[in-house]
Short mmCIF file of C-alpha atoms in Angstrom, two decimals:
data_model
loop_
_atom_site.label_atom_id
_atom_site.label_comp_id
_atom_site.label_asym_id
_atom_site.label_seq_id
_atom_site.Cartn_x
_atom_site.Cartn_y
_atom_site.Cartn_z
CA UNK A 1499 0.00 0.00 0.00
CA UNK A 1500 3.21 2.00 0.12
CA UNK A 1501 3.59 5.68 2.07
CA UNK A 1502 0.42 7.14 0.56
CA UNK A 1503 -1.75 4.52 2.55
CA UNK A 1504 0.18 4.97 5.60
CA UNK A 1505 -0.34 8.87 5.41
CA UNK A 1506 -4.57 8.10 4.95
CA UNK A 1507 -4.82 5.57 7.40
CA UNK A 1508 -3.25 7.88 9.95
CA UNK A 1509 -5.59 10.99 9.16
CA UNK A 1510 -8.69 8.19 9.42
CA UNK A 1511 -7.04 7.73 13.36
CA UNK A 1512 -7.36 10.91 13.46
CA UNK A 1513 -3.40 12.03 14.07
CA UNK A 1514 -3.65 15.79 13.04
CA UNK A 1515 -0.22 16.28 11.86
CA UNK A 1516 -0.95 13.50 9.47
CA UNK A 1517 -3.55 15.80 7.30
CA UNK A 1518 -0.69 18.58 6.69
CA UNK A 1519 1.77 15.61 5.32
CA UNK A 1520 -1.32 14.20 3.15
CA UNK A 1521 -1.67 17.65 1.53
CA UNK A 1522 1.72 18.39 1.03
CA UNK A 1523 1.94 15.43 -0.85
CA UNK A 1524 -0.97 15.67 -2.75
CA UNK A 1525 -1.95 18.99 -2.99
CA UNK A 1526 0.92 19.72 -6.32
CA UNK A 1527 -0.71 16.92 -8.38
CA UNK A 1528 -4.40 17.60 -7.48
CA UNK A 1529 -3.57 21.42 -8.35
CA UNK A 1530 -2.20 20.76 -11.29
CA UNK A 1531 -4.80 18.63 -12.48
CA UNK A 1532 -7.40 21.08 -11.68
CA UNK A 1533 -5.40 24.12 -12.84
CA UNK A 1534 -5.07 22.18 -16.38
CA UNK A 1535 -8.55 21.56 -16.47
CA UNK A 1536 -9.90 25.04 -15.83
CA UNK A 1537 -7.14 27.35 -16.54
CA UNK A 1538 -6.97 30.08 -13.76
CA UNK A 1539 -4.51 29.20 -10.50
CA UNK A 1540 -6.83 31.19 -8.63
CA UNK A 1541 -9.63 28.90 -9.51
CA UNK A 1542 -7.40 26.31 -9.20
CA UNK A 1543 -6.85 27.78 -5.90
CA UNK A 1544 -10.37 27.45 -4.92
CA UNK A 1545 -11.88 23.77 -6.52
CA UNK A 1546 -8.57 22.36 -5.32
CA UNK A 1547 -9.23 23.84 -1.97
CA UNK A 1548 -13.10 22.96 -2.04
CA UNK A 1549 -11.61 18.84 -3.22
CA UNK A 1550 -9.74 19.00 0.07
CA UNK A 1551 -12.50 19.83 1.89
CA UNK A 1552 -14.78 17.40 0.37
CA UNK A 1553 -11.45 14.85 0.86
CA UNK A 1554 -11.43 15.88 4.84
CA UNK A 1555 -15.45 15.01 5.13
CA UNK A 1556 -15.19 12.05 3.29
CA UNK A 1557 -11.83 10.23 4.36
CA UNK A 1558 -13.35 8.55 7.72
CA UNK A 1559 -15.69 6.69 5.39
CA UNK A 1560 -12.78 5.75 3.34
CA UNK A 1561 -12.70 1.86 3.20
CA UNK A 1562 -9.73 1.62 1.19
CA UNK A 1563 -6.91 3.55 1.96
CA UNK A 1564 -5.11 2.19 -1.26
CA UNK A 1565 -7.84 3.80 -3.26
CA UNK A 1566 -6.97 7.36 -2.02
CA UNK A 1567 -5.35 8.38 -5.25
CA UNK A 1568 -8.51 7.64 -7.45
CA UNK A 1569 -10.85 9.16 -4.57
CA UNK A 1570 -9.44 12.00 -4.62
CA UNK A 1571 -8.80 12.63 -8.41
CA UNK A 1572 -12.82 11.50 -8.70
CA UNK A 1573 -13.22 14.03 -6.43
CA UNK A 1574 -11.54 16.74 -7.56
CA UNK A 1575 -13.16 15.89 -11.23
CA UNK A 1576 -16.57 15.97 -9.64
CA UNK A 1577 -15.63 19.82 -8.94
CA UNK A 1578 -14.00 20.65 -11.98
CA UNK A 1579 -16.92 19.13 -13.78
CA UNK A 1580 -19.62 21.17 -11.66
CA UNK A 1581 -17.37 24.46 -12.27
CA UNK A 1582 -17.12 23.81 -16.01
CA UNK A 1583 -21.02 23.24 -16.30
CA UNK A 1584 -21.83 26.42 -14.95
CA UNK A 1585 -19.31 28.16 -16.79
CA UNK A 1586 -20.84 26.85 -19.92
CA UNK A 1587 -23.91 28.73 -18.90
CA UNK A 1588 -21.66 31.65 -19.35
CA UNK A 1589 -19.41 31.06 -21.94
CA UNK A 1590 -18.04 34.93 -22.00
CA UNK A 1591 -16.26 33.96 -18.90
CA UNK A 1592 -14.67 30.85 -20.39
CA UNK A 1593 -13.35 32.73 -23.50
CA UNK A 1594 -11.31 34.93 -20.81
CA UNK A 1595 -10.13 32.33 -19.03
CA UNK A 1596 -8.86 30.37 -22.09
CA UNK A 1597 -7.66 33.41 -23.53
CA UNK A 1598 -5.79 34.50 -20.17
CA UNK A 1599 -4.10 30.97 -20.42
CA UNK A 1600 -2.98 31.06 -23.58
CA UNK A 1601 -1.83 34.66 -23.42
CA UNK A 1602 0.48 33.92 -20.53
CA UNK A 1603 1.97 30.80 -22.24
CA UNK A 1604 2.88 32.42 -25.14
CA UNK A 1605 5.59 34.51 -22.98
CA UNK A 1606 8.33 32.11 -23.13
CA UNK A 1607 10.34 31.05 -26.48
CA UNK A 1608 11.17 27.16 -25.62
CA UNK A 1609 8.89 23.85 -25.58
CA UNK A 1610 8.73 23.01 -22.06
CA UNK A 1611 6.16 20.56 -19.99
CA UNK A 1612 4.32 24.03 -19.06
CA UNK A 1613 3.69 24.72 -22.81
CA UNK A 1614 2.07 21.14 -23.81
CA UNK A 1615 -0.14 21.93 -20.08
CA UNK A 1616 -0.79 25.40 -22.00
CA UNK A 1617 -1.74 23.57 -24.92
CA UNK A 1618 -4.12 21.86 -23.14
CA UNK A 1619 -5.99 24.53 -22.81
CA UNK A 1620 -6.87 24.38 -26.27
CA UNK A 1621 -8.26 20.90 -25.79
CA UNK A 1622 -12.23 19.92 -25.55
CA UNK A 1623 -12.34 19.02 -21.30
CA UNK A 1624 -12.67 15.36 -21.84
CA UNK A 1625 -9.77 15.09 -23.79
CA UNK A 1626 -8.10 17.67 -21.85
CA UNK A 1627 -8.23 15.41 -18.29
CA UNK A 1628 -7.83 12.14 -20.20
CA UNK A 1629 -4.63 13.37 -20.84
CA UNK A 1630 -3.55 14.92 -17.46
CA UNK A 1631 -4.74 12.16 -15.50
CA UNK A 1632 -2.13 10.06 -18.02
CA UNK A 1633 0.33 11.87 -18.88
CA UNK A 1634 1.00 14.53 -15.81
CA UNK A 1635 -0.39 12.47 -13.12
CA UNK A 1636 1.17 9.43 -14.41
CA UNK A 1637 -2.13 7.65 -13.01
CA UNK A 1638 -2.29 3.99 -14.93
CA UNK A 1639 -5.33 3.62 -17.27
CA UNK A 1640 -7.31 1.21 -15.07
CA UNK A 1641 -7.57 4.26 -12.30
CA UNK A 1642 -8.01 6.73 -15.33
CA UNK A 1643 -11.08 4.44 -15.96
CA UNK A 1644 -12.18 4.42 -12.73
CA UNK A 1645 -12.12 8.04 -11.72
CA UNK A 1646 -13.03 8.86 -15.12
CA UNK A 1647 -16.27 6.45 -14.74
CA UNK A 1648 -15.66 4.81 -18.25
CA UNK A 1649 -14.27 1.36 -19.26
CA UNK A 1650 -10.37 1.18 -19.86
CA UNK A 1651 -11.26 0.91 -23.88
CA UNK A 1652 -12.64 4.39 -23.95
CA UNK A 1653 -9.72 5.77 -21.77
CA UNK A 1654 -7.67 3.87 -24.33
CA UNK A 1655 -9.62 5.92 -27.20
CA UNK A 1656 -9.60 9.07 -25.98
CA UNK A 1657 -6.01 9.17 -25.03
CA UNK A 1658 -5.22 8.49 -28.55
CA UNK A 1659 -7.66 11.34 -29.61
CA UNK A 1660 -6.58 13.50 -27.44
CA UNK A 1661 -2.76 13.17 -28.30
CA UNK A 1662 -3.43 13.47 -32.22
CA UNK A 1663 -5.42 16.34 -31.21
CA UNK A 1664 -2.56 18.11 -28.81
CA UNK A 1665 0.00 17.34 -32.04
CA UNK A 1666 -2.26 19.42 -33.99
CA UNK A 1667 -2.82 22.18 -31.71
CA UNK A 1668 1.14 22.54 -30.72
CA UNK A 1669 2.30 21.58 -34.72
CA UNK A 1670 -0.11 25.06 -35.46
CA UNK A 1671 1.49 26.91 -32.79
CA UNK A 1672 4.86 26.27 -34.36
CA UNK A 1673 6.09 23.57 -32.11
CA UNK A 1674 7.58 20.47 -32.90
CA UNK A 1675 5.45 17.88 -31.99
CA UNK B 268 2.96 29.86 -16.88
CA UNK B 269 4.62 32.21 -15.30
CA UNK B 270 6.99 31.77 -12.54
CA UNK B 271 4.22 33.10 -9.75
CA UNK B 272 2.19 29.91 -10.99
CA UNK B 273 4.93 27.56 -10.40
CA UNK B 274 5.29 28.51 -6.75
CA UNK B 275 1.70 28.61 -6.21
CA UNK B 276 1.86 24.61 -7.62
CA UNK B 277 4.49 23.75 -5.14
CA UNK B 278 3.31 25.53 -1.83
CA UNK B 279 0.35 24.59 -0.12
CA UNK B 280 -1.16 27.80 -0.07
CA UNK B 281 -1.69 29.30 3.61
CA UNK B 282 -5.35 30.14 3.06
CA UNK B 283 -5.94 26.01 2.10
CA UNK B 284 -4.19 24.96 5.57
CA UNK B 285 -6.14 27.60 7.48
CA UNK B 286 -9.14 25.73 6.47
CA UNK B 287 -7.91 22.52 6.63
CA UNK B 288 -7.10 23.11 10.31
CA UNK B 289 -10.55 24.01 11.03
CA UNK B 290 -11.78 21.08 9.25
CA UNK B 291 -9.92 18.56 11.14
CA UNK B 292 -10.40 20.47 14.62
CA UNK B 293 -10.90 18.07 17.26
CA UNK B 294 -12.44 21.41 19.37
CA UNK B 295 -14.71 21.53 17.15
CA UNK B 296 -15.88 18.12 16.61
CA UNK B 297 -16.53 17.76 20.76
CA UNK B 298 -18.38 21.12 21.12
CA UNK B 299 -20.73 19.31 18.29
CA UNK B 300 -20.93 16.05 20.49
CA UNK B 301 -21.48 18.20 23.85
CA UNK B 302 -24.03 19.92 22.40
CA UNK B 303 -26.15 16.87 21.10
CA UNK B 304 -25.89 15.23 23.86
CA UNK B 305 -26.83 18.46 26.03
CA UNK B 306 -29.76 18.22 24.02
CA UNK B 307 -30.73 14.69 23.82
CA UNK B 308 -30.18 14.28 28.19
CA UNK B 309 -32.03 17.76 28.80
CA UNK B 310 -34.63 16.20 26.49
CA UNK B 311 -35.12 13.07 28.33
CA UNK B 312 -34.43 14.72 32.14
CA UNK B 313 -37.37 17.11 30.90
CA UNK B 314 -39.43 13.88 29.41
CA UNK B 315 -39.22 12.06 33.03
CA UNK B 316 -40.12 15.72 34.88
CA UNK B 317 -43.04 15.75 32.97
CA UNK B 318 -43.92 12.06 32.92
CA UNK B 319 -43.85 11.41 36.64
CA UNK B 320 -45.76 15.49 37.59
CA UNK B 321 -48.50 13.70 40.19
CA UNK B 322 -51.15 16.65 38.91
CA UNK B 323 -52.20 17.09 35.75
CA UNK B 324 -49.91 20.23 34.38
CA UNK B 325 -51.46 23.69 32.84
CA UNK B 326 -51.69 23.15 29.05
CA UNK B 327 -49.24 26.70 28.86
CA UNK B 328 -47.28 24.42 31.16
CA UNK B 329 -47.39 21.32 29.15
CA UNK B 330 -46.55 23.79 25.73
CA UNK B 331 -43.62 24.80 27.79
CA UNK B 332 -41.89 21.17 28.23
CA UNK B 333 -42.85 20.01 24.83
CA UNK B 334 -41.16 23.61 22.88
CA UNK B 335 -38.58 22.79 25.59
CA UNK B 336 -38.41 18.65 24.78
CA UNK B 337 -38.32 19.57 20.74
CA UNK B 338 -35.34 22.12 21.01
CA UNK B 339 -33.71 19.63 22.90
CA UNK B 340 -34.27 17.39 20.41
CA UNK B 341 -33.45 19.81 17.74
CA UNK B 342 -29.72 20.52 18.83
CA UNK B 343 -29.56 16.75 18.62
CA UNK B 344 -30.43 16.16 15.55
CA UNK B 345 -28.36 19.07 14.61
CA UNK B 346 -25.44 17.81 15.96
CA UNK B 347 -25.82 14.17 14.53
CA UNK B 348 -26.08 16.12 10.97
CA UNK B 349 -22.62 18.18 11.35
CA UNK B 350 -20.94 15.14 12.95
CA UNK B 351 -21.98 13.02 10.18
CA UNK B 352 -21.40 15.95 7.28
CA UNK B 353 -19.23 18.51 7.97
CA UNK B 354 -17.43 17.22 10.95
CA UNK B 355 -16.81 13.63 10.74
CA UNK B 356 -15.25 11.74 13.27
CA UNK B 357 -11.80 10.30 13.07
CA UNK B 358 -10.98 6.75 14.80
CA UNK B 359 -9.76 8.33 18.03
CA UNK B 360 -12.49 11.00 18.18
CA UNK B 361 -14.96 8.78 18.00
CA UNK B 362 -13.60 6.53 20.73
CA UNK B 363 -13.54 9.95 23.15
CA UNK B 364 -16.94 10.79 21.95
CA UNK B 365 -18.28 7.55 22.70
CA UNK B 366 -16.78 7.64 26.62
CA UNK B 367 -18.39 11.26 27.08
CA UNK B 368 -21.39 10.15 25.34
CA UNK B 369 -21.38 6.67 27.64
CA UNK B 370 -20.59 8.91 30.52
CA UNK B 371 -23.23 11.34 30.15
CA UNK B 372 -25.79 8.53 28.98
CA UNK B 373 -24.93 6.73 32.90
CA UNK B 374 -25.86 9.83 34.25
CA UNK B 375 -28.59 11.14 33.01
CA UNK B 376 -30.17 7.65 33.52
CA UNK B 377 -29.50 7.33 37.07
CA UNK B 378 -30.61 11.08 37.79
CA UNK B 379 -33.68 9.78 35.50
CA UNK B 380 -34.32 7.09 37.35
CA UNK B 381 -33.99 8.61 41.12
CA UNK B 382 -36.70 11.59 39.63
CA UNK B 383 -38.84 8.64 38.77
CA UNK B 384 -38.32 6.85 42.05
CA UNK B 385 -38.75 10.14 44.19
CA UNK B 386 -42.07 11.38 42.45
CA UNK B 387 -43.34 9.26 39.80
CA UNK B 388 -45.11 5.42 40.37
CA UNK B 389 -43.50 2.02 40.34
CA UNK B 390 -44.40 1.84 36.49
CA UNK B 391 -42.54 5.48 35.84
CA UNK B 392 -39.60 3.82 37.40
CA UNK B 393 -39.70 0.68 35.23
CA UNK B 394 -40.00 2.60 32.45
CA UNK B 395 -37.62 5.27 33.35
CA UNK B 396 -34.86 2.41 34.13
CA UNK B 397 -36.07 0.44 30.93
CA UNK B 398 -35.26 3.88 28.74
CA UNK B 399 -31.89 4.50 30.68
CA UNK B 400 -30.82 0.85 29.78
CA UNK B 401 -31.23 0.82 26.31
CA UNK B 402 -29.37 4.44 25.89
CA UNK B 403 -26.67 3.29 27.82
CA UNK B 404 -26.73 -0.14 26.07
CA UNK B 405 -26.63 2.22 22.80
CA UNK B 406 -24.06 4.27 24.26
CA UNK B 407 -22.02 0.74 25.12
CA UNK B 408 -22.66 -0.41 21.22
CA UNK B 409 -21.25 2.81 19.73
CA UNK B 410 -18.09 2.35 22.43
CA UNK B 411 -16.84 -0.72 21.82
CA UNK B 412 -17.55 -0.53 18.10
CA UNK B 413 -15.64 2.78 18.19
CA UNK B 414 -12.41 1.08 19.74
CA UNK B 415 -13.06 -2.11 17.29
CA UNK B 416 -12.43 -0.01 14.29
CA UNK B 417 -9.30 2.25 16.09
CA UNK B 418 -8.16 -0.94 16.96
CA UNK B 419 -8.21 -1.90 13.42
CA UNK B 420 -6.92 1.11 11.94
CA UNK B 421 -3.97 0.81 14.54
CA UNK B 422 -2.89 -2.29 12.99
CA UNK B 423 -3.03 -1.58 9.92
CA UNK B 424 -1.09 1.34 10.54
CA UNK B 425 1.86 -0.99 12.26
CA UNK B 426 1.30 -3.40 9.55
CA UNK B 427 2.27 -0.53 7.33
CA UNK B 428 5.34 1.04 9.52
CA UNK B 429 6.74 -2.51 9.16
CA UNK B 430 6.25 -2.58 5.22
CA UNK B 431 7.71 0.96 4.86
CA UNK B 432 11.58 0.85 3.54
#
């Protein structure tokens, strides 16, 4: 079960100094997921914070400590998805986002990690997580399936989608793909 | 993204472990369980009071224990929802919550069952002593199934400390 189930099992006992060791570890990935999925840090910020939250209330009901990972990416997806829907109500504020994103990406010269994230951005959503959860996360595909809430064959499928599709967008932009 | 981004990404911000904190506040989660269970024994102290009266009470009277009985009740039930929603218990908390709640339980069921001995009748007493056993029996239940699942957490958590490199 490794270090990560050690960490839960001791918040579920309730040792306090356990939670700040379980978010220090976790926090970078869940952020990043969530800040490639909506754009803004500072919303980032704020689903990532309202995941832990939901992660705190949750984790005494947790059965399987060795299931944390997936919990709390399903989690954090759950918000993401919540915060896109409404934002599609309002698609004027999702332009600015995007457009904020891209703008600040396009400051630096050199293909770097940050710059396939930024082109990400230009990604529909599902292919956009499909892809972090993979790729950034390095979660396998049977837990990409699972917090996902699709069988392995359509993870399988949309990975290869979304990677043709990220070519495209980066080969556009001038980048070697 | 810009350098600012990348630090944010690597810090836990200060704002998400001020909140955490109060989330996992142990004050917290016992000023929850004192309160429900200041409810639920002021309820039932109030219940006996009213049950074993050897007159017939005033009806404002009677609207007077029942407003009381239901806010008792209410804090309860208010309680049981943020323990169970906002303020879960962890493995140890729930063991100390259970004792306090086991202790308080005792209690209230012997003061409950002296008030019925004092003024009530020999059937207020049996069924005064016959409430106070099954809430401590409850209390009991949630006690030892409390320390069943620390106890099982605590192993696993050794089990674990061994496995670790």
């Amino acid at each position: 079960m490794g270090s990560d189930g050690l960490l839960v099992v001791r918040c579920q006992l309730g040792e306090r100094e356990a939670f700040r060791e379980l978010v220090a570890m976790w926090h970078p990935p869940l952020w990043r997921y969530v800040r490639g999925m909506v754009g803004s840090p500072h919303l980032a910020d704020d689903l990532a914070q309202e995941a832990w939250v939901a992660v705190v209330r949750g984790l005494p009901r947790l059965r399987q400590p060795e299931r944390f990972a997936r919990w709390l990416f399903t989690i954090a997806r759950r918000m993401v998805t919540d915060h896109l829907r409404q934002t599609y109500r309002a698609p004027e504020t999702a332009m600015e986002e995007a457009t904020t994103v891209v703008a600040d990406d396009e400051l630096s010269g050199v293909l770097t990690t940050m710059q396939i994230e930024a082109g990400l951005a230009a990604l529909p959503p599902l292919e956009r997580e499909v892809l972090i959860l993979f790729h950034l996360e390095d979660l396998p595909l049977a837990s990409c399936a699972e917090v996902l809430g699709v069988p392995t064959g359509t993870v399988k499928s949309r990975l290869h989608r979304a990677r043709r599709m990220l070519r495209n967008h980066l080969a556009e932009k001038g980048y070697e793909a | 993204m810009s350098e600012q981004n990348r630090a944010v990404q690597r810090a836990v911000p200060e704002q998400l472990e001020r909140a955490l904190a109060a989330e996992v506040s142990l004050r917290s989660r016992l000023r929850h369980v004192a309160v429900g269970l200041a409810g639920g024994c002021g309820a039932a102290m109030i219940a006996v009071l009213w049950a074993t009266e050897p007159n017939a009470l005033p009806t404002h009277t009677q609207a007077v224990f029942a407003g009381l009985i239901a806010i008792g009740l209410a804090w309860t039930v208010f309680a049981g929802w943020v323990l169970s929603r906002r303020r879960p218990l962890f493995a140890r908390d729930r063991v100390l919550s259970a004792r306090i709640a086991l202790a308080a339980t005792v209690v209230t069921a012997l003061a409950g069952v002296a008030l019925a001995g004092v003024r009530g009748s020999t059937a207020d007493l049996v069924a005064t002593a016959a409430g106070g056993v099954v809430f401590t029996a409850a209390a009991m239940l949630t006690l030892v199934r409390a320390r069943r699942r620390r106890r099982e957490l605590l192993r696993l958590r050794d089990a674990l400390r061994q496995d670790a490199p």
